[in-house]
Coordinates of C-alpha atoms in Angstrom, one line a residue:
Chain C
X338 CA 0.0 -0.1 0.1
X339 CA 1.3 3.3 -1.0
X340 CA 2.2 5.9 1.7
X341 CA -0.3 8.9 1.9
X342 CA 0.6 12.5 1.7
X343 CA -1.6 15.4 2.2
X344 CA -0.6 18.6 0.3
X345 CA -2.0 22.0 1.5
X346 CA -1.3 25.0 -0.8
X347 CA -3.6 27.9 -1.8
X348 CA -1.8 28.0 -5.2
X349 CA -3.4 25.5 -7.8
X350 CA -0.2 25.3 -9.7
X351 CA 1.8 24.3 -6.7
X352 CA -0.7 21.6 -5.8
X353 CA -0.4 20.3 -9.4
X354 CA 3.3 20.4 -9.5
X355 CA 3.6 18.6 -6.2
X356 CA 1.2 15.9 -7.2
X357 CA 3.0 15.5 -10.5
X358 CA 6.4 15.2 -8.6
X359 CA 5.2 12.7 -6.0
X360 CA 2.2 10.8 -7.4
X361 CA 4.2 8.0 -9.0
X362 CA 5.5 6.8 -5.4
X363 CA 3.0 7.9 -3.2
X364 CA -0.9 8.6 -2.8
X365 CA -1.2 12.4 -2.8
X366 CA -4.3 14.2 -1.6
X367 CA -4.6 17.8 -2.5
X368 CA -6.4 20.6 -0.6
X369 CA -6.5 24.4 -0.9
X370 CA -7.5 25.5 2.7
X371 CA -6.6 24.8 6.4
X372 CA -9.9 23.9 7.5
X373 CA -10.1 21.1 4.9
X374 CA -6.7 19.8 5.8
X375 CA -7.5 19.6 9.5
X376 CA -10.7 17.8 8.7
X377 CA -8.6 15.3 6.4
X378 CA -6.1 14.5 9.1
X379 CA -8.8 14.0 11.7
X380 CA -10.8 11.6 9.6
X381 CA -8.0 9.7 7.4
X382 CA -4.7 8.4 7.9
X383 CA -1.8 10.4 6.5
X384 CA 2.0 9.7 6.6
X385 CA 3.2 13.2 5.8
X386 CA 1.9 16.7 5.5
X387 CA 3.4 19.3 3.0
X388 CA 2.0 22.7 3.7
X389 CA 2.5 26.3 2.7
X390 CA 2.4 29.0 5.5
X391 CA 1.3 32.0 4.1
X392 CA -2.3 31.5 2.8
X393 CA -5.3 33.7 3.0
X394 CA -7.8 32.5 5.8
X395 CA -6.0 30.3 8.1
X396 CA -2.3 30.8 8.3
X397 CA -0.1 27.8 7.9
X398 CA 1.4 27.6 11.6
X399 CA -2.4 27.7 12.9
X400 CA -3.1 24.5 10.8
X401 CA 0.0 22.9 12.2
X402 CA -1.0 23.8 15.8
X403 CA -4.4 22.3 15.2
X404 CA -3.1 19.3 13.4
X405 CA -0.7 18.7 16.3
X406 CA -3.6 18.6 18.8
X407 CA -5.0 15.6 16.9
X408 CA -1.7 13.9 15.7
X409 CA 1.4 14.3 17.6
X410 CA 3.5 12.2 15.3
X411 CA 2.9 13.1 11.7
X412 CA 5.9 14.4 10.0
X413 CA 5.4 17.9 8.5
X414 CA 7.3 19.7 5.7
X415 CA 6.8 23.2 5.3
X416 CA 7.0 24.6 1.7
X417 CA 7.1 28.4 1.7
X418 CA 8.0 31.4 -0.6
X419 CA 10.3 32.9 2.0
X420 CA 11.4 32.1 5.6
X421 CA 11.4 34.7 8.1
X422 CA 13.7 34.7 11.2
X423 CA 10.8 34.0 13.7
X424 CA 9.6 31.0 11.5
X425 CA 12.5 29.1 12.7
X426 CA 11.6 29.3 16.3
X427 CA 8.1 28.1 15.6
X428 CA 9.4 25.4 13.3
X429 CA 11.6 24.1 16.3
X430 CA 8.7 24.3 18.8
X431 CA 5.8 22.6 16.6
X432 CA 8.0 19.6 15.7
X433 CA 8.3 20.4 12.0
X434 CA 10.6 18.1 10.1
X435 CA 11.8 20.3 7.2
X436 CA 11.5 23.7 5.7
X437 CA 11.8 24.0 2.0
X438 CA 11.7 27.4 0.3
X439 CA 10.4 28.0 -3.1
X440 CA 11.3 27.4 -5.8
X441 CA 11.7 23.8 -5.0
X442 CA 14.3 21.4 -6.1
X443 CA 12.2 18.3 -6.9
X444 CA 15.1 15.9 -6.3
X445 CA 15.7 17.6 -2.9
X446 CA 12.0 17.2 -2.0
X447 CA 11.8 13.7 -3.0
X448 CA 14.8 12.8 -1.0
X449 CA 13.4 14.6 2.1
X450 CA 10.2 12.8 1.7
X451 CA 12.0 9.5 1.2
X452 CA 14.1 10.2 4.3
X453 CA 10.9 10.8 6.4
X454 CA 8.6 8.1 5.4
X455 CA 10.3 5.8 2.9
X456 CA 8.2 4.6 0.1
Chain M
X536 CA -16.9 133.7 49.3
X537 CA -20.3 135.5 49.4
X538 CA -20.3 135.1 53.1
X539 CA -16.9 136.4 53.8
X540 CA -18.0 139.4 51.6
X541 CA -21.0 139.9 53.5
X542 CA -19.1 139.7 56.9
X543 CA -16.7 142.2 55.7
X544 CA -19.5 144.5 54.6
X545 CA -21.4 144.1 58.0
X546 CA -18.2 145.1 59.7
X547 CA -18.0 148.1 57.5
X548 CA -21.5 148.9 58.5
X549 CA -20.8 148.6 62.1
X550 CA -17.6 150.7 62.1
X551 CA -19.7 153.3 59.9
X552 CA -22.2 153.3 62.5
X553 CA -19.9 153.9 65.5
X554 CA -18.1 156.3 63.4
X555 CA -21.2 158.3 62.7
X556 CA -22.3 157.8 66.4
X557 CA -18.9 159.4 67.6
X558 CA -19.4 162.4 65.4
X559 CA -23.1 162.7 66.1
X560 CA -24.7 165.6 67.9
X561 CA -24.2 163.9 71.4
X562 CA -21.2 161.8 70.5
X563 CA -19.9 158.6 72.2
X564 CA -19.1 159.0 75.9
X565 CA -18.1 156.1 78.0
X566 CA -20.9 155.0 80.5
X567 CA -23.7 156.3 78.4
X568 CA -26.4 154.0 76.8
X569 CA -25.3 154.8 73.3
X570 CA -21.8 153.6 74.1
X571 CA -23.3 150.4 75.6
X572 CA -25.2 149.9 72.3
X573 CA -22.1 150.2 70.3
X574 CA -20.2 147.7 72.3
X575 CA -23.2 145.5 72.1
X576 CA -23.4 145.7 68.6
X577 CA -19.9 145.1 68.1
X578 CA -19.9 141.9 70.2
X579 CA -23.3 140.4 68.8
X580 CA -21.8 140.8 65.3
X581 CA -18.6 139.1 66.1
X582 CA -20.7 136.4 67.6
X583 CA -22.9 136.2 64.4
X584 CA -19.9 136.1 62.1
X585 CA -18.8 133.2 64.0
X586 CA -21.9 131.1 63.8
X587 CA -21.7 128.0 61.4
X588 CA -22.2 128.3 57.7
X589 CA -25.4 126.5 57.7
X590 CA -27.2 128.8 59.9
X591 CA -25.7 132.0 58.3
X592 CA -26.6 130.9 54.9
X593 CA -30.3 130.5 55.8
X594 CA -32.1 133.4 54.3
X595 CA -34.5 134.1 57.3
X596 CA -31.3 134.3 59.6
X597 CA -29.9 137.0 57.4
X598 CA -33.1 138.6 57.3
X599 CA -33.2 138.6 61.1
X600 CA -29.7 139.9 61.4
X601 CA -30.5 142.9 59.0
X602 CA -33.8 143.6 61.0
X603 CA -31.4 143.6 64.1
X604 CA -29.1 146.1 62.3
X605 CA -31.9 148.3 61.5
X606 CA -33.0 148.2 65.2
X607 CA -29.6 148.9 66.5
X608 CA -29.1 151.6 64.0
X609 CA -32.4 153.3 65.0
X610 CA -31.6 153.1 68.7
X611 CA -28.1 154.5 67.9
X612 CA -29.7 157.4 66.0
X613 CA -32.3 157.8 68.9
X614 CA -29.7 157.7 71.7
X615 CA -27.3 160.2 69.9
X616 CA -29.9 162.3 68.8
X617 CA -28.6 161.8 65.3
X618 CA -31.8 162.7 63.4
X619 CA -30.6 166.1 62.9
X620 CA -27.6 164.8 61.4
X621 CA -26.8 162.6 58.3
X622 CA -27.2 159.6 60.3
X623 CA -29.9 158.4 58.1
X624 CA -27.4 157.4 55.4
X625 CA -26.6 154.6 57.5
X626 CA -29.9 153.0 56.6
X627 CA -29.0 153.2 52.9
X628 CA -25.8 151.4 53.8
X629 CA -27.7 148.6 55.9
X630 CA -30.3 148.2 53.1
X631 CA -27.6 148.1 50.4
X632 CA -25.7 145.4 52.3
X633 CA -28.9 143.6 53.4
X634 CA -30.0 143.4 49.5
X635 CA -26.8 141.5 48.8
X636 CA -28.2 138.5 50.7
X637 CA -31.8 139.1 50.5
X638 CA -34.5 138.6 47.9
X639 CA -36.4 141.5 46.6
X640 CA -39.1 140.8 49.2
X641 CA -36.9 140.5 52.1
X642 CA -35.1 143.7 51.2
X643 CA -38.2 145.5 50.7
X644 CA -39.4 144.4 54.1
X645 CA -36.2 145.6 55.6
X646 CA -36.5 149.0 53.9
X647 CA -40.3 149.1 55.1
X648 CA -39.3 148.6 58.8
X649 CA -36.4 151.1 58.5
X650 CA -38.7 153.7 56.8
X651 CA -41.4 153.2 59.6
X652 CA -38.6 153.4 62.4
X653 CA -37.1 156.5 60.7
X654 CA -40.4 158.2 60.3
X655 CA -41.1 157.5 63.9
X656 CA -37.9 159.0 65.0
X657 CA -38.3 162.1 62.7
X658 CA -41.9 162.4 64.0
X659 CA -40.7 162.3 67.6
X660 CA -38.1 164.9 67.1
X661 CA -40.1 167.2 65.0
X662 CA -43.8 166.5 65.8
X663 CA -45.1 169.2 63.5
X664 CA -43.2 168.2 60.5
X665 CA -45.2 168.2 57.2
X666 CA -45.4 164.8 55.3
X667 CA -44.2 166.9 52.3
X668 CA -40.8 167.8 54.0
X669 CA -37.7 166.5 52.0
X670 CA -36.8 164.2 54.9
X671 CA -39.9 162.3 54.1
X672 CA -40.6 162.9 50.6
X673 CA -36.9 162.2 49.2
X674 CA -35.3 159.9 52.0
X675 CA -38.0 157.3 52.5
X676 CA -38.9 156.7 48.8
X677 CA -34.9 156.7 48.3
X678 CA -34.8 153.8 51.0
X679 CA -37.2 151.8 49.0
X680 CA -35.6 152.6 45.4
X681 CA -32.3 151.6 47.0
X682 CA -33.7 148.5 48.4
X683 CA -35.3 147.5 45.2
X684 CA -32.6 148.4 42.8
X685 CA -29.7 147.0 45.0
X686 CA -31.7 143.8 45.8
X687 CA -32.8 143.3 42.2
X688 CA -29.2 143.7 41.0
X689 CA -27.8 141.5 43.8
X690 CA -30.3 138.7 43.0
X691 CA -29.6 138.8 39.3
X692 CA -25.8 139.0 40.1
X693 CA -26.4 135.9 42.6
X694 CA -28.4 134.2 39.6
X695 CA -25.5 134.8 37.3
X696 CA -23.2 133.6 40.0
X697 CA -25.3 130.4 40.5
X698 CA -25.6 129.7 36.9
X699 CA -21.7 130.2 36.5
X700 CA -21.1 127.8 39.5
X701 CA -23.6 125.2 38.2
X702 CA -21.8 125.6 34.7
X703 CA -18.4 125.1 36.5
X704 CA -19.6 122.3 38.4
X705 CA -21.1 120.8 35.2
X706 CA -17.6 121.3 33.5
X707 CA -15.8 119.6 36.2
X708 CA -18.1 116.5 36.1
X709 CA -17.9 116.4 32.4
X710 CA -14.1 116.7 32.6
X711 CA -14.2 113.6 35.1
X712 CA -16.6 111.6 32.8
X713 CA -14.2 112.2 29.6
X714 CA -11.2 111.2 31.9
X715 CA -13.1 108.1 33.0
X716 CA -14.1 107.2 29.4
X717 CA -10.8 108.0 28.0
X718 CA -9.2 105.7 30.6
X719 CA -11.6 103.1 29.9
X720 CA -10.9 103.3 26.2
X721 CA -7.2 103.0 26.8
X722 CA -7.7 100.1 29.0
X723 CA -9.9 98.5 26.3
X724 CA -7.3 99.1 23.7
X725 CA -4.6 97.7 25.7
X726 CA -6.8 94.7 26.5
X727 CA -7.9 94.1 22.8
X728 CA -4.1 94.5 21.8
X729 CA -3.0 91.9 24.5
X730 CA -5.7 89.4 23.2
X731 CA -4.6 90.0 19.6
X732 CA -1.0 89.6 20.5
X733 CA -1.5 86.3 22.6
X734 CA -3.3 84.5 19.7
X735 CA -1.2 81.7 18.3
X736 CA -2.2 82.4 14.9
X737 CA -1.1 85.3 12.6
X738 CA -3.4 88.1 12.4
X739 CA -3.4 91.0 9.8
X740 CA -6.0 93.5 9.1
X741 CA -5.9 95.2 5.7
X742 CA -7.9 98.2 4.5
X743 CA -9.7 98.0 1.0
X744 CA -7.0 99.8 -0.6
X745 CA -4.3 97.2 0.7
X746 CA -2.9 99.2 3.6
X747 CA -1.8 97.1 6.5
X748 CA -3.2 98.3 9.9
X749 CA -2.8 95.6 12.3
X750 CA -0.2 92.9 12.5
X751 CA 0.4 90.6 15.7
X752 CA 3.6 89.1 16.8
X753 CA 2.8 85.6 15.3
X754 CA 2.3 87.4 11.9
X755 CA 5.6 89.2 12.3
X756 CA 7.3 85.9 13.2
X757 CA 5.9 84.0 10.1
X758 CA 6.3 86.8 7.6
X759 CA 9.6 87.9 8.9
X760 CA 8.9 91.4 8.9
X761 CA 9.0 93.7 11.8
X762 CA 5.6 95.7 12.8
X763 CA 7.4 98.9 12.1
X764 CA 8.3 97.9 8.7
X765 CA 4.8 96.8 7.5
X766 CA 2.3 98.7 9.5
X767 CA 0.7 101.5 7.4
X768 CA 2.5 100.2 4.3
X769 CA 0.6 98.6 1.4
X770 CA 0.4 94.8 1.1
X771 CA 0.6 95.4 -2.8
X772 CA 4.2 96.5 -2.6
X773 CA 5.3 93.3 -0.7
X774 CA 6.2 90.7 -3.5
X775 CA 6.0 87.8 -1.5
X776 CA 2.6 88.4 -0.1
X777 CA 1.0 89.1 -3.5
X778 CA -0.9 85.7 -3.9
X779 CA -2.4 86.6 -0.4
X780 CA -3.4 90.0 -1.5
X781 CA -5.2 88.5 -4.6
X782 CA -7.3 86.3 -2.4
X783 CA -8.1 89.3 -0.1
X784 CA -9.1 91.6 -3.3
X785 CA -11.3 88.7 -4.3
X786 CA -13.0 88.5 -0.8
X787 CA -13.5 92.3 -0.6
X788 CA -14.7 92.7 -4.2
X789 CA -17.1 89.8 -4.0
X790 CA -18.1 90.4 -0.4
X791 CA -17.4 86.7 0.2
X792 CA -15.3 85.6 3.0
X793 CA -12.8 82.7 2.4
X794 CA -12.8 80.1 5.0
X795 CA -10.1 77.3 5.2
X796 CA -7.9 77.9 2.3
X797 CA -4.2 77.5 2.0
X798 CA -1.4 79.1 -0.1
X799 CA 2.1 79.5 -0.4
X800 CA 3.8 82.9 0.4
X801 CA 7.5 84.1 0.5
X802 CA 8.6 85.5 3.6
X803 CA 10.9 88.6 4.0
X804 CA 13.9 86.4 3.5
X805 CA 12.4 84.7 0.3
X806 CA 11.6 81.3 1.9
X807 CA 8.5 79.5 0.9
X808 CA 5.9 79.2 3.8
X809 CA 2.7 77.2 3.3
X810 CA -0.1 78.9 5.3
X811 CA -3.5 78.0 6.0
X812 CA -5.9 80.9 6.3
X813 CA -9.3 82.5 6.7
X814 CA -10.2 85.9 5.4
X815 CA -13.2 87.6 6.9
X816 CA -14.5 91.0 6.0
X817 CA -14.5 94.3 7.9
X818 CA -17.9 95.7 7.5
X819 CA -18.9 99.2 8.6
X820 CA -22.3 99.7 10.2
X821 CA -23.7 100.8 6.9
X822 CA -22.6 97.3 5.5
X823 CA -20.0 99.0 3.2
X824 CA -16.7 96.7 3.3
X825 CA -13.8 98.6 4.5
X826 CA -11.1 95.9 4.6
X827 CA -10.4 92.4 5.6
X828 CA -9.1 90.4 8.6
X829 CA -6.6 87.7 7.8
X830 CA -6.1 84.9 10.3
X831 CA -3.4 82.5 9.4
X832 CA -1.3 79.4 10.6
X833 CA 2.1 78.4 9.5
X834 CA 1.7 74.9 8.1
X835 CA 5.4 74.4 7.7
X836 CA 5.8 72.0 10.6
X837 CA 2.5 70.2 9.6
X838 CA 3.8 69.8 6.0
X839 CA 7.0 68.5 7.4
X840 CA 5.2 65.9 9.6
X841 CA 3.1 64.9 6.7
X842 CA 6.0 64.4 4.5
X843 CA 7.7 62.2 7.5
X844 CA 4.2 60.2 7.6
X845 CA 4.3 59.8 3.8
X846 CA 7.9 58.7 3.8
X847 CA 7.0 56.2 6.7
X848 CA 4.1 55.1 4.7
X849 CA 6.3 54.6 1.7
X850 CA 8.7 52.4 3.8
X851 CA 5.9 50.4 5.1
X852 CA 4.5 49.9 1.7
X853 CA 8.0 49.0 0.6
X854 CA 8.1 46.3 3.3
X855 CA 4.8 44.9 2.5
X856 CA 5.6 45.0 -1.1
X857 CA 8.8 43.1 -0.6
X858 CA 7.1 40.2 1.0
X859 CA 4.2 40.5 -1.3
X860 CA 6.6 40.2 -4.3
X861 CA 8.6 37.3 -2.8
X862 CA 5.3 35.3 -2.3
X863 CA 3.4 36.2 -5.4
X864 CA 6.5 35.8 -7.8
X865 CA 7.9 32.8 -6.2
X866 CA 4.8 30.7 -6.5
X867 CA 4.6 30.9 -10.1
X868 CA 8.4 30.9 -10.3
X869 CA 8.2 27.5 -8.4
X870 CA 5.7 26.1 -10.7
X871 CA 7.8 27.0 -13.8
X872 CA 10.9 25.9 -12.4
X873 CA 9.3 22.6 -11.0
X874 CA 7.5 21.6 -14.2
X875 CA 10.9 22.5 -16.1
X876 CA 12.8 19.9 -13.7
X877 CA 9.9 17.1 -14.3
X878 CA 10.1 17.9 -18.2
X879 CA 13.8 16.5 -18.2
X880 CA 12.6 13.0 -17.2
X881 CA 9.3 12.7 -19.3
X882 CA 9.0 11.1 -22.7
X883 CA 5.4 11.2 -23.0
X884 CA 4.0 13.9 -25.5
X885 CA 0.7 14.7 -23.8
X886 CA 2.8 15.2 -20.4
X887 CA 5.2 17.3 -22.1
X888 CA 2.4 19.5 -23.5
X889 CA 0.8 19.7 -20.0
X890 CA 3.9 20.7 -18.4
X891 CA 4.7 23.3 -20.9
X892 CA 1.2 24.6 -20.4
X893 CA 1.7 24.9 -16.7
X894 CA 5.0 26.7 -17.3
X895 CA 3.3 29.3 -19.6
X896 CA 0.5 29.8 -17.0
X897 CA 3.3 30.6 -14.4
X898 CA 4.9 33.1 -16.8
X899 CA 1.6 34.8 -17.5
X900 CA 0.9 35.0 -13.9
X901 CA 4.1 36.8 -13.3
X902 CA 3.4 39.0 -16.3
X903 CA 0.1 40.0 -14.8
X904 CA 1.7 40.9 -11.5
X905 CA 4.4 42.9 -13.1
X906 CA 1.3 44.8 -15.0
X907 CA -0.4 45.3 -11.6
X908 CA 2.7 46.8 -10.0
X909 CA 3.3 49.2 -12.9
X910 CA -0.3 50.2 -12.9
X911 CA -0.1 50.8 -9.3
X912 CA 3.2 52.4 -9.2
X913 CA 3.5 54.7 -12.4
X914 CA 2.2 58.2 -12.3
X915 CA 1.7 58.9 -16.0
X916 CA -0.1 62.0 -17.1
X917 CA -3.6 60.8 -18.1
X918 CA -5.0 62.3 -21.2
X919 CA -8.9 62.7 -20.8
X920 CA -11.3 62.0 -23.5
X921 CA -15.0 61.4 -23.8
X922 CA -15.8 57.9 -22.7
X923 CA -19.2 56.1 -22.7
X924 CA -19.1 54.0 -19.7
X925 CA -21.9 51.8 -20.6
X926 CA -20.2 50.9 -24.0
X927 CA -17.0 50.2 -21.9
X928 CA -18.4 47.9 -19.4
X929 CA -20.5 46.0 -22.1
X930 CA -17.1 45.2 -23.8
X931 CA -15.8 43.9 -20.6
X932 CA -18.8 41.8 -19.9
X933 CA -19.3 40.3 -23.5
X934 CA -17.0 37.5 -23.2
X935 CA -18.1 36.6 -19.6
X936 CA -21.0 34.4 -18.6
X937 CA -22.7 36.7 -16.4
X938 CA -26.0 38.3 -16.0
X939 CA -25.8 42.1 -16.0
X940 CA -28.6 45.0 -15.8
X941 CA -27.9 48.6 -16.6
X942 CA -29.9 51.6 -15.3
X943 CA -29.5 55.3 -16.1
X944 CA -29.2 57.1 -19.5
X945 CA -26.4 59.6 -19.0
X946 CA -23.1 57.5 -19.2
X947 CA -20.5 59.8 -20.4
X948 CA -17.5 60.7 -18.4
X949 CA -14.1 62.6 -19.1
X950 CA -11.3 60.0 -18.5
X951 CA -8.6 58.0 -19.9
X952 CA -10.2 54.8 -21.4
X953 CA -7.5 52.2 -20.8
X954 CA -7.5 53.1 -17.0
X955 CA -11.1 53.1 -16.8
X956 CA -11.4 49.7 -18.4
X957 CA -8.9 48.5 -16.0
X958 CA -10.9 50.0 -13.1
X959 CA -14.2 48.3 -14.2
X960 CA -12.4 45.0 -15.0
X961 CA -11.1 44.9 -11.4
X962 CA -14.6 45.7 -10.0
X963 CA -16.5 43.2 -12.3
X964 CA -13.9 40.5 -11.6
X965 CA -14.2 41.1 -8.0
X966 CA -17.9 40.8 -8.4
X967 CA -17.9 37.8 -10.4
X968 CA -15.6 35.9 -7.9
X969 CA -17.8 36.6 -5.1
X970 CA -21.1 35.3 -6.7
X971 CA -22.3 31.9 -7.3
X972 CA -24.3 30.6 -10.4
X973 CA -27.2 32.9 -9.5
X974 CA -25.0 35.9 -9.6
X975 CA -26.4 39.2 -11.1
X976 CA -24.5 42.5 -11.5
X977 CA -26.5 45.7 -11.6
X978 CA -24.7 48.8 -13.0
X979 CA -26.5 52.0 -12.0
X980 CA -25.7 55.6 -13.5
X981 CA -26.6 58.6 -11.9
X982 CA -25.4 62.4 -12.4
X983 CA -24.5 64.2 -9.3
X984 CA -23.7 67.8 -10.1
X985 CA -20.4 67.5 -12.1
X986 CA -19.9 63.7 -11.4
X987 CA -21.2 60.7 -13.0
X988 CA -21.7 58.1 -10.2
X989 CA -21.4 54.4 -11.4
X990 CA -22.5 51.8 -8.7
X991 CA -21.6 48.2 -9.5
X992 CA -23.9 46.3 -7.4
X993 CA -23.5 42.3 -6.8
X994 CA -25.4 39.8 -4.9
X995 CA -22.3 37.8 -3.9
X996 CA -21.1 36.7 -0.5
X997 CA -20.0 40.2 0.6
X998 CA -17.1 41.4 2.5
X999 CA -16.5 41.1 6.4
X1000 CA -16.7 44.4 8.2
X1001 CA -13.1 44.0 9.7
X1002 CA -11.9 43.6 6.1
X1003 CA -13.6 46.8 4.7
X1004 CA -11.5 49.3 6.4
X1005 CA -8.3 47.9 4.6
X1006 CA -10.0 47.1 1.3
X1007 CA -8.4 49.8 -0.7
X1008 CA -5.0 49.2 0.9
X1009 CA -2.4 47.8 -1.3
X1010 CA -1.3 44.1 -0.9
X1011 CA -4.3 43.5 1.1
X1012 CA -6.6 40.6 -0.1
X1013 CA -9.1 38.1 1.3
X1014 CA -9.1 35.9 -1.9
X1015 CA -6.8 32.8 -2.3
X1016 CA -5.6 34.1 -5.7
X1017 CA -5.7 37.8 -5.1
X1018 CA -2.6 39.9 -5.6
X1019 CA -3.9 42.4 -3.1
X1020 CA -3.5 45.2 -5.7
X1021 CA -7.0 44.9 -7.4
X1022 CA -9.0 47.5 -5.3
X1023 CA -5.9 49.7 -4.6
X1024 CA -5.4 50.0 -8.3
X1025 CA -9.2 51.1 -8.5
X1026 CA -8.5 53.6 -5.9
X1027 CA -5.5 54.9 -7.8
X1028 CA -7.3 55.3 -11.1
X1029 CA -10.0 57.2 -9.5
X1030 CA -7.7 59.5 -7.7
X1031 CA -5.8 60.1 -10.9
X1032 CA -9.3 61.1 -12.2
X1033 CA -10.0 63.3 -9.3
X1034 CA -12.7 61.2 -8.4
X1035 CA -13.9 59.2 -5.3
X1036 CA -14.8 55.8 -4.7
X1037 CA -16.9 54.1 -1.8
X1038 CA -17.7 50.6 -1.0
X1039 CA -20.6 49.1 1.0
X1040 CA -21.0 45.5 1.8
X1041 CA -22.9 43.0 4.0
X1042 CA -21.6 39.5 4.2
X1043 CA -24.1 37.2 2.5
X1044 CA -26.0 39.8 0.6
X1045 CA -23.6 41.6 -1.6
X1046 CA -21.4 44.3 -2.5
X1047 CA -22.0 47.8 -3.9
X1048 CA -19.0 49.9 -5.1
X1049 CA -19.7 53.7 -6.0
X1050 CA -17.4 55.4 -8.2
X1051 CA -17.6 59.1 -9.0
X1052 CA -15.9 60.3 -12.1
X1053 CA -15.9 63.7 -13.7
X1054 CA -19.1 63.7 -16.1
X1055 CA -18.7 64.7 -19.6
X1056 CA -20.0 68.3 -19.6
X1057 CA -22.2 68.2 -22.6
X1058 CA -24.0 64.9 -21.7

């Protein structure tokens, strides 16, 4: 059975890209807002969450916080356009496994995913 | 004064009496009754002259005094056997003096008493004397004539004196009053001057011909001229204040005050000073305008702070813009770069086509973002032409599947067509994105004075109240794919057209955006 990855990004093109990059090895589920992501995590089993931070509506860190309330162990990769200094602190305290800045090196992403959850 | 004179005259009378007694037929001899009378007369007279004023000034008292004089004189004549002598002349003197302080009636009565006593004395001395004797016929009527003439003369003199006194008193009071009023006026002038001098705004009063009549210290400070330099000189001759004089001249000639205006003047040193001012008119009681009062405030500091605020705003925009550009550009860049990476390992033609399409979408997106930034940031001079907004909006709507209703016939504005197209594309796109399949956009045109108001009304999901206040700020968005520049661009275009834009919205009910644009005058 394929490992399941939940991708959360408000940009459709990014979702499509991540899907294209990962769908051969994993089962990828796409969603465009935080509320839906929390719902998915609560209802279904996922092995990894890849999420953007800067999104209209619910901010990425808020989503992570809520997900952590429900699932303490799921690895999380943040994939964001830029990284602020304070982001590092939040990353450390909320148990985020990796922070990838856009544009994405697909190979690097795949390696990271493999390290975290295998195939 | 009168009293002193009267006392003096009475002493003259007494001394004359005693003198006449001394040289009378019998003369004054120590121990005789006449001598006693003379001493008695002298003593009583001294006592009388020492009495207080309020008693002496009473007419009845002086009347009694003179009656007393007449009786004493008569007794003296009797005792010194003076009837044969010229003693009777003393009566004239007594009556003359009494008339000084008596009315005509009083004097007449004294003359009557004197006449009776004198007549009695003569009769006693010469029992067979005829009434036609000169002693009766001439002396007694003379007594009356003297009494009447002198008392009449004295009374009129008294009246004159009284009048003069009253006049003097009136003059003194008038002088006091004038002094009081002058003092008050000076006080008032000083008080007013203090008020004018302590006002934190500049004050200048200018006559209709341009003559400066008042300046306060703040005006001196702002304009750089000393009071002595510009008071009584003409504002027209001060080059730097010319624009101000033009405003004053306008206010004076039209009779309309100017409230809350601002202008730039040059002070004495030639420095540009922005001032905010009011010009009010100085009206004479007959409504004629004699000049104007200028009250102004130096706006240099306010302008400086505004500039600082603008700079801060620019920096804050710059910060927001940096993070916005990073986010907005990096997303399409990520997809371009990502799909390019995927392309390298793909042989399938359909997949290649799909990836290339995605790459092109990314480049288009970046292009649109650059367009937005340029529209928002550039300040090019717009050339206004006649634009029919109904035609323009129709063209925007045509390719879109959306229901639209128009209302209003006058639809022409003065504007730059491309900017206006951009404005309504942004508004209509917003409306379409906010609506579901039952969406309906209403466009209402309405003339308001020199403006055409266009209302774009949708029945979409509306905007939260907390978001409304930031809705025109750049880089603010509530939409997943919004650049945050749409309404900021709308606002900029409207501002460039010297118009106005307002937005009203209720979540769940829809949004109404009203745009005021300068109407085409002939429409």
